PDB file of C-alpha atoms in Angstrom:
ATOM      1  CA  SER I   1     -56.302 -23.370 -40.746  1.00  0.00           C
ATOM      2  CA  SER I   2     -54.086 -20.935 -42.666  1.00  0.00           C
ATOM      3  CA  LEU I   3     -53.256 -23.782 -45.047  1.00  0.00           C
ATOM      4  CA  GLN I   4     -56.843 -24.772 -45.831  1.00  0.00           C
ATOM      5  CA  PRO I   5     -57.824 -26.308 -48.107  1.00  0.00           C
ATOM      6  CA  ASN I   6     -55.252 -29.108 -48.237  1.00  0.00           C
ATOM      7  CA  PHE I   7     -55.377 -31.797 -50.893  1.00  0.00           C
ATOM      8  CA  ILE I   8     -54.517 -35.475 -50.505  1.00  0.00           C
ATOM      9  CA  GLY I   9     -54.964 -37.254 -53.803  1.00  0.00           C
ATOM     10  CA  ASP I  10     -58.564 -36.718 -54.900  1.00  0.00           C
ATOM     11  CA  TYR I  11     -59.648 -35.427 -51.486  1.00  0.00           C
ATOM     12  CA  VAL I  12     -59.838 -32.050 -49.775  1.00  0.00           C
ATOM     13  CA  VAL I  13     -58.968 -31.928 -46.068  1.00  0.00           C
ATOM     14  CA  THR I  14     -60.866 -29.293 -44.082  1.00  0.00           C
ATOM     15  CA  ARG I  15     -61.202 -28.953 -40.303  1.00  0.00           C
ATOM     16  CA  PRO I  16     -59.909 -31.308 -37.588  1.00  0.00           C
ATOM     17  CA  ILE I  17     -62.503 -33.382 -35.738  1.00  0.00           C
ATOM     18  CA  ALA I  18     -60.451 -35.083 -33.016  1.00  0.00           C
ATOM     19  CA  ALA I  19     -56.974 -36.242 -32.065  1.00  0.00           C
ATOM     20  CA  GLY I  20     -56.212 -39.900 -31.414  1.00  0.00           C
ATOM     21  CA  ALA I  21     -53.118 -41.582 -30.004  1.00  0.00           C
ATOM     22  CA  MET I  22     -51.191 -41.481 -33.305  1.00  0.00           C
ATOM     23  CA  SER I  23     -53.288 -39.382 -35.670  1.00  0.00           C
ATOM     24  CA  TRP I  24     -55.793 -36.635 -36.339  1.00  0.00           C
ATOM     25  CA  LEU I  25     -59.241 -37.240 -37.756  1.00  0.00           C
ATOM     26  CA  TYR I  26     -60.291 -34.501 -40.196  1.00  0.00           C
ATOM     27  CA  GLU I  27     -63.427 -33.602 -42.085  1.00  0.00           C
ATOM     28  CA  GLY I  28     -63.072 -33.606 -45.844  1.00  0.00           C
ATOM     29  CA  TYR I  29     -64.717 -34.288 -49.154  1.00  0.00           C
ATOM     30  CA  ALA I  30     -64.025 -35.885 -52.517  1.00  0.00           C
ATOM     31  CA  VAL I  31     -63.024 -33.363 -55.190  1.00  0.00           C
ATOM     32  CA  THR I  32     -65.026 -34.942 -58.015  1.00  0.00           C
ATOM     33  CA  SER I  33     -68.260 -35.899 -56.232  1.00  0.00           C
ATOM     34  CA  GLU I  34     -68.087 -33.543 -53.228  1.00  0.00           C
ATOM     35  CA  ASP I  35     -69.116 -36.508 -51.035  1.00  0.00           C
ATOM     36  CA  LYS I  36     -68.369 -35.721 -47.397  1.00  0.00           C
ATOM     37  CA  LEU I  37     -65.927 -38.037 -45.647  1.00  0.00           C
ATOM     38  CA  SER I  38     -63.341 -38.218 -42.880  1.00  0.00           C
ATOM     39  CA  LEU I  39     -59.583 -38.566 -43.209  1.00  0.00           C
ATOM     40  CA  LYS I  40     -57.254 -40.149 -40.637  1.00  0.00           C
ATOM     41  CA  ILE I  41     -53.791 -38.589 -40.909  1.00  0.00           C
ATOM     42  CA  GLY I  42     -50.796 -39.495 -38.755  1.00  0.00           C
ATOM     43  CA  PHE I  43     -49.074 -36.855 -36.639  1.00  0.00           C
ATOM     44  CA  ASP I  44     -45.793 -35.652 -38.189  1.00  0.00           C
ATOM     45  CA  GLU I  45     -43.847 -36.954 -35.162  1.00  0.00           C
ATOM     46  CA  VAL I  46     -45.486 -40.369 -35.596  1.00  0.00           C
ATOM     47  CA  LEU I  47     -44.646 -40.573 -39.287  1.00  0.00           C
ATOM     48  CA  GLN I  48     -40.977 -39.790 -38.509  1.00  0.00           C
ATOM     49  CA  ASN I  49     -40.563 -42.236 -35.596  1.00  0.00           C
ATOM     50  CA  PRO I  50     -40.264 -45.915 -36.670  1.00  0.00           C
ATOM     51  CA  LEU I  51     -41.882 -47.206 -33.453  1.00  0.00           C
ATOM     52  CA  TYR I  52     -44.924 -44.942 -33.641  1.00  0.00           C
ATOM     53  CA  ARG I  53     -45.159 -45.389 -37.401  1.00  0.00           C
ATOM     54  CA  SER I  54     -45.438 -49.113 -36.718  1.00  0.00           C
ATOM     55  CA  CYS I  55     -48.300 -48.417 -34.276  1.00  0.00           C
ATOM     56  CA  LEU I  56     -50.000 -46.279 -36.940  1.00  0.00           C
ATOM     57  CA  GLU I  57     -49.581 -49.084 -39.498  1.00  0.00           C
ATOM     58  CA  THR I  58     -51.214 -51.510 -37.056  1.00  0.00           C
ATOM     59  CA  GLU I  59     -54.080 -49.066 -36.508  1.00  0.00           C
ATOM     60  CA  MET I  60     -54.628 -48.570 -40.230  1.00  0.00           C
ATOM     61  CA  HIS I  61     -54.552 -52.325 -40.822  1.00  0.00           C
ATOM     62  CA  LEU I  62     -57.168 -52.865 -38.093  1.00  0.00           C
ATOM     63  CA  PHE I  63     -59.499 -50.241 -39.558  1.00  0.00           C
ATOM     64  CA  GLU I  64     -59.041 -51.747 -43.032  1.00  0.00           C
ATOM     65  CA  THR I  65     -59.724 -55.335 -41.945  1.00  0.00           C
ATOM     66  CA  MET I  66     -62.215 -55.064 -39.055  1.00  0.00           C
ATOM     67  CA  SER I  67     -65.920 -54.650 -39.643  1.00  0.00           C
ATOM     68  CA  HIS I  68     -68.342 -53.505 -36.951  1.00  0.00           C
ATOM     69  CA  PRO I  69     -71.220 -50.989 -36.894  1.00  0.00           C
ATOM     70  CA  CYS I  70     -69.198 -48.791 -34.486  1.00  0.00           C
ATOM     71  CA  LEU I  71     -66.149 -48.641 -36.788  1.00  0.00           C
ATOM     72  CA  PRO I  72     -66.150 -46.224 -39.730  1.00  0.00           C
ATOM     73  CA  LYS I  73     -65.843 -47.959 -43.089  1.00  0.00           C
ATOM     74  CA  VAL I  74     -62.619 -47.407 -45.008  1.00  0.00           C
ATOM     75  CA  ARG I  75     -63.095 -46.089 -48.547  1.00  0.00           C
ATOM     76  CA  GLU I  76     -59.424 -46.352 -49.440  1.00  0.00           C
ATOM     77  CA  ARG I  77     -55.900 -45.753 -48.257  1.00  0.00           C
ATOM     78  CA  VAL I  78     -53.795 -43.015 -49.849  1.00  0.00           C
ATOM     79  CA  GLU I  79     -50.203 -43.623 -48.654  1.00  0.00           C
ATOM     80  CA  ASP I  80     -50.270 -42.737 -44.913  1.00  0.00           C
ATOM     81  CA  VAL I  81     -53.890 -41.535 -44.933  1.00  0.00           C
ATOM     82  CA  LEU I  82     -57.073 -43.519 -44.383  1.00  0.00           C
ATOM     83  CA  VAL I  83     -60.111 -42.170 -46.208  1.00  0.00           C
ATOM     84  CA  LEU I  84     -63.172 -43.099 -44.135  1.00  0.00           C
ATOM     85  CA  GLU I  85     -66.903 -42.710 -44.464  1.00  0.00           C
ATOM     86  CA  GLU I  86     -68.040 -39.464 -42.864  1.00  0.00           C
ATOM     87  CA  VAL I  87     -67.952 -39.623 -39.063  1.00  0.00           C
ATOM     88  CA  GLN I  88     -70.634 -37.404 -37.570  1.00  0.00           C
ATOM     89  CA  GLY I  89     -71.402 -36.338 -34.025  1.00  0.00           C
ATOM     90  CA  HIS I  90     -69.459 -35.184 -31.006  1.00  0.00           C
ATOM     91  CA  SER I  91     -66.977 -36.873 -28.730  1.00  0.00           C
ATOM     92  CA  LEU I  92     -68.365 -38.463 -25.591  1.00  0.00           C
ATOM     93  CA  LEU I  93     -66.071 -36.122 -23.654  1.00  0.00           C
ATOM     94  CA  SER I  94     -67.656 -32.972 -25.108  1.00  0.00           C
ATOM     95  CA  LEU I  95     -71.157 -34.383 -24.601  1.00  0.00           C
ATOM     96  CA  LEU I  96     -70.429 -35.278 -20.985  1.00  0.00           C
ATOM     97  CA  ASN I  97     -68.905 -31.853 -20.367  1.00  0.00           C
ATOM     98  CA  LYS I  98     -72.046 -30.238 -21.799  1.00  0.00           C
ATOM     99  CA  LYS I  99     -74.706 -32.509 -20.255  1.00  0.00           C
ATOM    100  CA  GLY I 100     -73.003 -33.682 -17.067  1.00  0.00           C
ATOM    101  CA  GLN I 101     -74.327 -37.218 -17.568  1.00  0.00           C
ATOM    102  CA  PHE I 102     -76.546 -39.278 -19.837  1.00  0.00           C
ATOM    103  CA  ASP I 103     -80.031 -40.344 -18.847  1.00  0.00           C
ATOM    104  CA  ASP I 104     -80.491 -44.081 -18.185  1.00  0.00           C
ATOM    105  CA  LYS I 105     -81.933 -44.863 -21.620  1.00  0.00           C
ATOM    106  CA  GLN I 106     -79.130 -43.115 -23.490  1.00  0.00           C
ATOM    107  CA  LEU I 107     -76.508 -44.629 -21.193  1.00  0.00           C
ATOM    108  CA  LEU I 108     -77.832 -48.142 -21.867  1.00  0.00           C
ATOM    109  CA  THR I 109     -77.846 -47.490 -25.630  1.00  0.00           C
ATOM    110  CA  VAL I 110     -74.249 -46.239 -25.631  1.00  0.00           C
ATOM    111  CA  PHE I 111     -72.889 -48.821 -23.209  1.00  0.00           C
ATOM    112  CA  SER I 112     -74.464 -51.780 -25.012  1.00  0.00           C
ATOM    113  CA  GLN I 113     -72.839 -50.665 -28.285  1.00  0.00           C
ATOM    114  CA  LEU I 114     -69.476 -50.301 -26.556  1.00  0.00           C
ATOM    115  CA  CYS I 115     -69.742 -53.764 -24.992  1.00  0.00           C
ATOM    116  CA  ASP I 116     -70.616 -55.295 -28.367  1.00  0.00           C
ATOM    117  CA  LEU I 117     -67.719 -53.474 -30.052  1.00  0.00           C
ATOM    118  CA  ILE I 118     -65.166 -54.542 -27.435  1.00  0.00           C
ATOM    119  CA  ALA I 119     -66.439 -58.142 -27.492  1.00  0.00           C
ATOM    120  CA  SER I 120     -65.992 -58.137 -31.285  1.00  0.00           C
ATOM    121  CA  LEU I 121     -62.466 -56.759 -31.012  1.00  0.00           C
ATOM    122  CA  HIS I 122     -61.544 -59.320 -28.362  1.00  0.00           C
ATOM    123  CA  SER I 123     -62.989 -62.219 -30.382  1.00  0.00           C
ATOM    124  CA  ALA I 124     -60.744 -61.070 -33.272  1.00  0.00           C
ATOM    125  CA  GLY I 125     -57.675 -61.123 -30.973  1.00  0.00           C
ATOM    126  CA  ILE I 126     -57.490 -57.329 -30.592  1.00  0.00           C
ATOM    127  CA  VAL I 127     -57.028 -55.409 -27.335  1.00  0.00           C
ATOM    128  CA  HIS I 128     -57.748 -51.689 -27.664  1.00  0.00           C
ATOM    129  CA  HIS I 129     -55.688 -50.462 -24.642  1.00  0.00           C
ATOM    130  CA  ASP I 130     -56.958 -46.871 -24.829  1.00  0.00           C
ATOM    131  CA  LEU I 131     -60.719 -46.620 -24.294  1.00  0.00           C
ATOM    132  CA  ARG I 132     -61.541 -43.050 -23.364  1.00  0.00           C
ATOM    133  CA  PRO I 133     -64.326 -40.597 -24.195  1.00  0.00           C
ATOM    134  CA  GLN I 134     -62.112 -38.532 -26.517  1.00  0.00           C
ATOM    135  CA  VAL I 135     -61.920 -41.367 -29.102  1.00  0.00           C
ATOM    136  CA  LEU I 136     -65.628 -42.211 -29.055  1.00  0.00           C
ATOM    137  CA  MET I 137     -68.077 -40.150 -31.088  1.00  0.00           C
ATOM    138  CA  LEU I 138     -71.846 -40.157 -30.657  1.00  0.00           C
ATOM    139  CA  ASP I 139     -74.118 -39.011 -33.478  1.00  0.00           C
ATOM    140  CA  ASP I 140     -77.635 -37.593 -33.201  1.00  0.00           C
ATOM    141  CA  LYS I 141     -79.112 -41.108 -33.474  1.00  0.00           C
ATOM    142  CA  ASN I 142     -77.090 -42.239 -30.407  1.00  0.00           C
ATOM    143  CA  HIS I 143     -74.833 -44.360 -32.604  1.00  0.00           C
ATOM    144  CA  VAL I 144     -71.282 -44.814 -31.269  1.00  0.00           C
ATOM    145  CA  HIS I 145     -68.242 -44.442 -33.540  1.00  0.00           C
ATOM    146  CA  LEU I 146     -64.763 -45.527 -32.410  1.00  0.00           C
ATOM    147  CA  ILE I 147     -62.326 -43.235 -34.218  1.00  0.00           C
ATOM    148  CA  ASP I 148     -58.972 -44.379 -32.856  1.00  0.00           C
ATOM    149  CA  MET I 149     -57.049 -47.622 -32.364  1.00  0.00           C
ATOM    150  CA  GLY I 150     -53.543 -46.158 -32.210  1.00  0.00           C
ATOM    151  CA  LEU I 151     -52.460 -48.184 -29.162  1.00  0.00           C
ATOM    152  CA  ALA I 152     -54.302 -51.380 -30.072  1.00  0.00           C
ATOM    153  CA  ALA I 153     -52.564 -54.737 -30.327  1.00  0.00           C
ATOM    154  CA  SER I 154     -53.562 -57.719 -32.439  1.00  0.00           C
ATOM    155  CA  ASP I 155     -52.486 -61.304 -31.826  1.00  0.00           C
ATOM    156  CA  GLN I 156     -52.042 -61.521 -35.618  1.00  0.00           C
ATOM    157  CA  GLN I 157     -49.224 -58.941 -35.690  1.00  0.00           C
ATOM    158  CA  PRO I 158     -46.110 -58.138 -33.627  1.00  0.00           C
ATOM    159  CA  ASP I 159     -46.819 -55.540 -30.943  1.00  0.00           C
ATOM    160  CA  PRO I 160     -44.365 -52.632 -31.422  1.00  0.00           C
ATOM    161  CA  ILE I 161     -45.006 -51.272 -27.921  1.00  0.00           C
ATOM    162  CA  ILE I 162     -43.973 -54.568 -26.290  1.00  0.00           C
ATOM    163  CA  ALA I 163     -41.013 -54.900 -28.666  1.00  0.00           C
ATOM    164  CA  ALA I 164     -39.779 -51.437 -27.638  1.00  0.00           C
ATOM    165  CA  GLY I 165     -40.283 -52.111 -23.923  1.00  0.00           C
ATOM    166  CA  LEU I 166     -42.285 -48.917 -23.478  1.00  0.00           C
ATOM    167  CA  GLY I 167     -43.979 -48.105 -20.199  1.00  0.00           C
ATOM    168  CA  PRO I 168     -47.615 -47.098 -19.747  1.00  0.00           C
ATOM    169  CA  GLN I 169     -49.293 -45.814 -22.879  1.00  0.00           C
ATOM    170  CA  GLY I 170     -52.662 -44.080 -22.813  1.00  0.00           C
ATOM    171  CA  ASP I 171     -54.682 -41.775 -20.587  1.00  0.00           C
ATOM    172  CA  LEU I 172     -53.954 -42.529 -16.922  1.00  0.00           C
ATOM    173  CA  LEU I 173     -57.576 -41.762 -15.969  1.00  0.00           C
ATOM    174  CA  TYR I 174     -58.756 -44.787 -17.963  1.00  0.00           C
ATOM    175  CA  LEU I 175     -55.840 -47.222 -17.699  1.00  0.00           C
ATOM    176  CA  ALA I 176     -56.194 -50.478 -15.792  1.00  0.00           C
ATOM    177  CA  PRO I 177     -53.807 -50.901 -12.811  1.00  0.00           C
ATOM    178  CA  GLU I 178     -51.552 -53.358 -14.679  1.00  0.00           C
ATOM    179  CA  GLN I 179     -51.151 -50.841 -17.504  1.00  0.00           C
ATOM    180  CA  ILE I 180     -50.202 -48.096 -15.047  1.00  0.00           C
ATOM    181  CA  GLN I 181     -47.537 -50.482 -13.695  1.00  0.00           C
ATOM    182  CA  GLY I 182     -46.039 -50.574 -17.195  1.00  0.00           C
ATOM    183  CA  LYS I 183     -47.441 -53.906 -18.393  1.00  0.00           C
ATOM    184  CA  ARG I 184     -49.240 -54.323 -21.684  1.00  0.00           C
ATOM    185  CA  GLY I 185     -52.890 -55.109 -21.061  1.00  0.00           C
ATOM    186  CA  ASP I 186     -55.111 -57.973 -22.121  1.00  0.00           C
ATOM    187  CA  PRO I 187     -58.897 -58.090 -22.715  1.00  0.00           C
ATOM    188  CA  ARG I 188     -59.507 -57.572 -18.989  1.00  0.00           C
ATOM    189  CA  SER I 189     -57.799 -54.164 -19.283  1.00  0.00           C
ATOM    190  CA  ASP I 190     -60.378 -53.061 -21.862  1.00  0.00           C
ATOM    191  CA  ILE I 191     -63.183 -54.319 -19.616  1.00  0.00           C
ATOM    192  CA  TYR I 192     -61.732 -52.217 -16.792  1.00  0.00           C
ATOM    193  CA  GLY I 193     -61.666 -49.233 -19.171  1.00  0.00           C
ATOM    194  CA  LEU I 194     -65.326 -49.832 -20.041  1.00  0.00           C
ATOM    195  CA  GLY I 195     -66.127 -49.793 -16.328  1.00  0.00           C
ATOM    196  CA  ILE I 196     -64.377 -46.450 -15.885  1.00  0.00           C
ATOM    197  CA  LEU I 197     -66.210 -45.035 -18.884  1.00  0.00           C
TER     198      LEU I 197
END
Protein backbone atom coordinates (compact mmCIF):
# COMPACT_ATOMS: atom_id res chain seq x y z
CA SER A 1 0.00 0.00 0.00
CA SER A 2 2.93 2.37 0.57
CA LEU A 3 3.66 2.14 -3.16
CA GLN A 4 0.16 3.02 -4.36
CA PRO A 5 -0.65 3.99 -6.98
CA ASN A 6 1.36 1.68 -9.24
CA PHE A 7 1.25 2.00 -13.01
CA ILE A 8 1.35 -0.80 -15.57
CA GLY A 9 1.21 0.64 -19.06
CA ASP A 10 -1.98 2.70 -19.30
CA TYR A 11 -3.42 1.26 -16.08
CA VAL A 12 -3.31 2.15 -12.40
CA VAL A 13 -3.13 -0.73 -9.92
CA THR A 14 -4.86 -0.07 -6.59
CA ARG A 15 -5.81 -2.56 -3.87
CA PRO A 16 -5.48 -6.36 -3.93
CA ILE A 17 -8.70 -8.36 -4.26
CA ALA A 18 -7.52 -11.96 -3.82
CA ALA A 19 -4.54 -14.27 -4.15
CA GLY A 20 -4.58 -17.23 -6.52
CA ALA A 21 -2.15 -20.11 -6.94
CA MET A 22 0.34 -18.10 -9.04
CA SER A 23 -0.88 -14.51 -8.94
CA TRP A 24 -2.69 -11.66 -7.24
CA LEU A 25 -5.87 -10.11 -8.56
CA TYR A 26 -5.95 -6.33 -8.04
CA GLU A 27 -8.47 -3.58 -8.53
CA GLY A 28 -7.44 -0.89 -10.98
CA TYR A 29 -8.54 1.54 -13.61
CA ALA A 30 -7.54 2.86 -17.02
CA VAL A 31 -5.64 6.15 -16.86
CA THR A 32 -7.33 7.76 -19.86
CA SER A 33 -10.96 6.67 -19.37
CA GLU A 34 -10.92 5.88 -15.63
CA ASP A 35 -12.85 2.67 -16.45
CA LYS A 36 -12.65 0.29 -13.50
CA LEU A 37 -11.03 -3.08 -14.17
CA SER A 38 -9.07 -5.89 -12.56
CA LEU A 39 -5.43 -6.83 -13.10
CA LYS A 40 -3.94 -10.31 -12.68
CA ILE A 41 -0.26 -10.02 -11.73
CA GLY A 42 2.08 -12.94 -11.07
CA PHE A 43 3.82 -13.29 -7.72
CA ASP A 44 7.50 -12.24 -7.87
CA GLU A 45 8.59 -15.78 -6.93
CA VAL A 46 6.47 -17.17 -9.78
CA LEU A 47 7.93 -14.79 -12.34
CA GLN A 48 11.47 -15.81 -11.31
CA ASN A 49 10.90 -19.60 -11.29
CA PRO A 50 10.73 -21.18 -14.79
CA LEU A 51 8.34 -23.94 -13.65
CA TYR A 52 5.84 -21.61 -12.00
CA ARG A 53 6.22 -19.06 -14.77
CA SER A 54 5.16 -21.81 -17.16
CA CYS A 55 2.07 -22.45 -14.99
CA LEU A 56 1.30 -18.72 -15.07
CA GLU A 57 1.67 -18.69 -18.87
CA THR A 58 -0.79 -21.59 -19.10
CA GLU A 59 -3.22 -19.73 -16.84
CA MET A 60 -2.98 -16.53 -18.86
CA HIS A 61 -3.47 -18.46 -22.11
CA LEU A 62 -6.59 -20.14 -20.70
CA PHE A 63 -8.11 -16.83 -19.61
CA GLU A 64 -7.30 -15.32 -23.02
CA THR A 65 -8.80 -18.19 -25.03
CA MET A 66 -11.69 -19.52 -22.91
CA SER A 67 -15.09 -17.88 -22.91
CA HIS A 68 -17.72 -18.53 -20.25
CA PRO A 69 -20.06 -16.27 -18.25
CA CYS A 70 -18.16 -17.19 -15.05
CA LEU A 71 -14.76 -16.18 -16.48
CA PRO A 72 -13.79 -12.50 -16.55
CA LYS A 73 -13.19 -11.18 -20.06
CA VAL A 74 -9.62 -10.24 -20.94
CA ARG A 75 -9.20 -6.68 -22.23
CA GLU A 76 -5.53 -7.13 -23.07
CA ARG A 77 -2.23 -8.52 -21.91
CA VAL A 78 0.58 -6.18 -20.89
CA GLU A 79 3.73 -8.36 -20.64
CA ASP A 80 3.13 -10.55 -17.54
CA VAL A 81 -0.15 -8.86 -16.58
CA LEU A 82 -3.68 -9.69 -17.67
CA VAL A 83 -6.04 -6.73 -17.78
CA LEU A 84 -9.54 -8.05 -17.09
CA GLU A 85 -13.02 -6.62 -16.94
CA GLU A 86 -13.83 -5.48 -13.41
CA VAL A 87 -14.47 -8.41 -11.07
CA GLN A 88 -16.94 -7.44 -8.36
CA GLY A 89 -18.15 -9.20 -5.24
CA HIS A 90 -16.62 -11.20 -2.44
CA SER A 91 -14.94 -14.57 -2.29
CA LEU A 92 -17.14 -17.53 -1.44
CA LEU A 93 -14.86 -18.08 1.56
CA SER A 94 -15.56 -14.64 3.04
CA LEU A 95 -19.29 -15.00 2.36
CA LEU A 96 -19.41 -18.42 4.01
CA ASN A 97 -17.44 -17.12 6.99
CA LYS A 98 -19.92 -14.26 7.35
CA LYS A 99 -23.18 -16.13 6.67
CA GLY A 100 -22.33 -19.66 7.81
CA GLN A 101 -24.15 -21.15 4.82
CA PHE A 102 -26.25 -20.20 1.82
CA ASP A 103 -29.99 -20.70 1.71
CA ASP A 104 -31.22 -23.41 -0.69
CA LYS A 105 -32.12 -20.99 -3.49
CA GLN A 106 -28.76 -19.23 -3.42
CA LEU A 107 -26.92 -22.54 -3.13
CA LEU A 108 -28.70 -23.90 -6.22
CA THR A 109 -27.91 -20.71 -8.16
CA VAL A 110 -24.21 -20.85 -7.27
CA PHE A 111 -23.80 -24.60 -7.69
CA SER A 112 -25.52 -24.71 -11.08
CA GLN A 113 -23.15 -22.01 -12.39
CA LEU A 114 -20.15 -23.92 -11.05
CA CYS A 115 -21.31 -27.17 -12.66
CA ASP A 116 -21.81 -25.41 -16.00
CA LEU A 117 -18.38 -23.77 -15.76
CA ILE A 118 -16.58 -27.02 -14.92
CA ALA A 119 -18.44 -28.90 -17.67
CA SER A 120 -17.31 -26.21 -20.14
CA LEU A 121 -13.71 -26.45 -18.98
CA HIS A 122 -13.76 -30.24 -19.22
CA SER A 123 -15.31 -30.19 -22.71
CA ALA A 124 -12.40 -27.91 -23.75
CA GLY A 125 -9.86 -30.43 -22.35
CA ILE A 126 -9.08 -28.39 -19.22
CA VAL A 127 -8.89 -29.71 -15.66
CA HIS A 128 -8.86 -26.96 -13.03
CA HIS A 129 -7.20 -28.96 -10.17
CA ASP A 130 -7.75 -26.25 -7.54
CA LEU A 131 -11.44 -25.53 -6.93
CA ARG A 132 -11.77 -23.78 -3.60
CA PRO A 133 -13.87 -20.92 -2.22
CA GLN A 134 -10.93 -18.49 -2.20
CA VAL A 135 -10.78 -18.39 -6.04
CA LEU A 136 -14.53 -18.01 -6.58
CA MET A 137 -16.15 -14.60 -6.29
CA LEU A 138 -19.88 -13.96 -5.95
CA ASP A 139 -21.35 -10.58 -6.87
CA ASP A 140 -24.55 -9.00 -5.55
CA LYS A 141 -26.55 -10.61 -8.38
CA ASN A 142 -25.36 -14.10 -7.28
CA HIS A 143 -23.16 -14.38 -10.36
CA VAL A 144 -20.05 -16.55 -9.90
CA HIS A 145 -16.63 -15.42 -11.14
CA LEU A 146 -13.67 -17.82 -11.30
CA ILE A 147 -10.57 -15.68 -10.77
CA ASP A 148 -7.78 -18.26 -10.82
CA MET A 149 -6.59 -21.13 -13.00
CA GLY A 150 -2.97 -21.23 -11.84
CA LEU A 151 -2.84 -25.02 -11.43
CA ALA A 152 -5.03 -25.87 -14.42
CA ALA A 153 -3.90 -28.22 -17.17
CA SER A 154 -5.01 -28.27 -20.79
CA ASP A 155 -4.72 -31.23 -23.13
CA GLN A 156 -3.64 -28.68 -25.77
CA GLN A 157 -0.44 -27.74 -23.90
CA PRO A 158 2.34 -29.56 -22.01
CA ASP A 159 1.62 -29.74 -18.28
CA PRO A 160 4.60 -28.20 -16.42
CA ILE A 161 3.58 -29.77 -13.10
CA ILE A 162 3.69 -33.29 -14.57
CA ALA A 163 6.93 -32.50 -16.41
CA ALA A 164 8.55 -31.42 -13.13
CA GLY A 165 7.27 -34.45 -11.23
CA LEU A 166 5.82 -32.28 -8.47
CA GLY A 167 3.73 -33.76 -5.70
CA PRO A 168 0.31 -32.53 -4.58
CA GLN A 169 -0.51 -28.99 -5.60
CA GLY A 170 -3.47 -27.10 -4.18
CA ASP A 171 -5.42 -26.79 -0.95
CA LEU A 172 -5.52 -30.15 0.84
CA LEU A 173 -9.06 -29.45 2.11
CA TYR A 174 -10.38 -29.56 -1.47
CA LEU A 175 -8.04 -32.02 -3.20
CA ALA A 176 -9.31 -35.37 -4.43
CA PRO A 177 -7.63 -38.45 -2.86
CA GLU A 178 -5.55 -39.18 -5.98
CA GLN A 179 -4.19 -35.62 -5.91
CA ILE A 180 -3.23 -35.97 -2.24
CA GLN A 181 -1.33 -39.13 -3.22
CA GLY A 182 0.74 -36.99 -5.59
CA LYS A 183 -0.99 -37.83 -8.88
CA ARG A 184 -2.20 -35.20 -11.30
CA GLY A 185 -5.98 -35.22 -11.43
CA ASP A 186 -8.45 -35.65 -14.26
CA PRO A 187 -12.02 -34.32 -14.67
CA ARG A 188 -13.20 -36.59 -11.84
CA SER A 189 -10.88 -34.68 -9.47
CA ASP A 190 -12.71 -31.43 -10.26
CA ILE A 191 -16.06 -33.16 -9.71
CA TYR A 192 -14.80 -34.30 -6.31
CA GLY A 193 -13.76 -30.70 -5.58
CA LEU A 194 -17.25 -29.50 -6.54
CA GLY A 195 -18.70 -32.01 -4.08
CA ILE A 196 -16.49 -30.70 -1.28
CA LEU A 197 -17.46 -27.13 -2.12
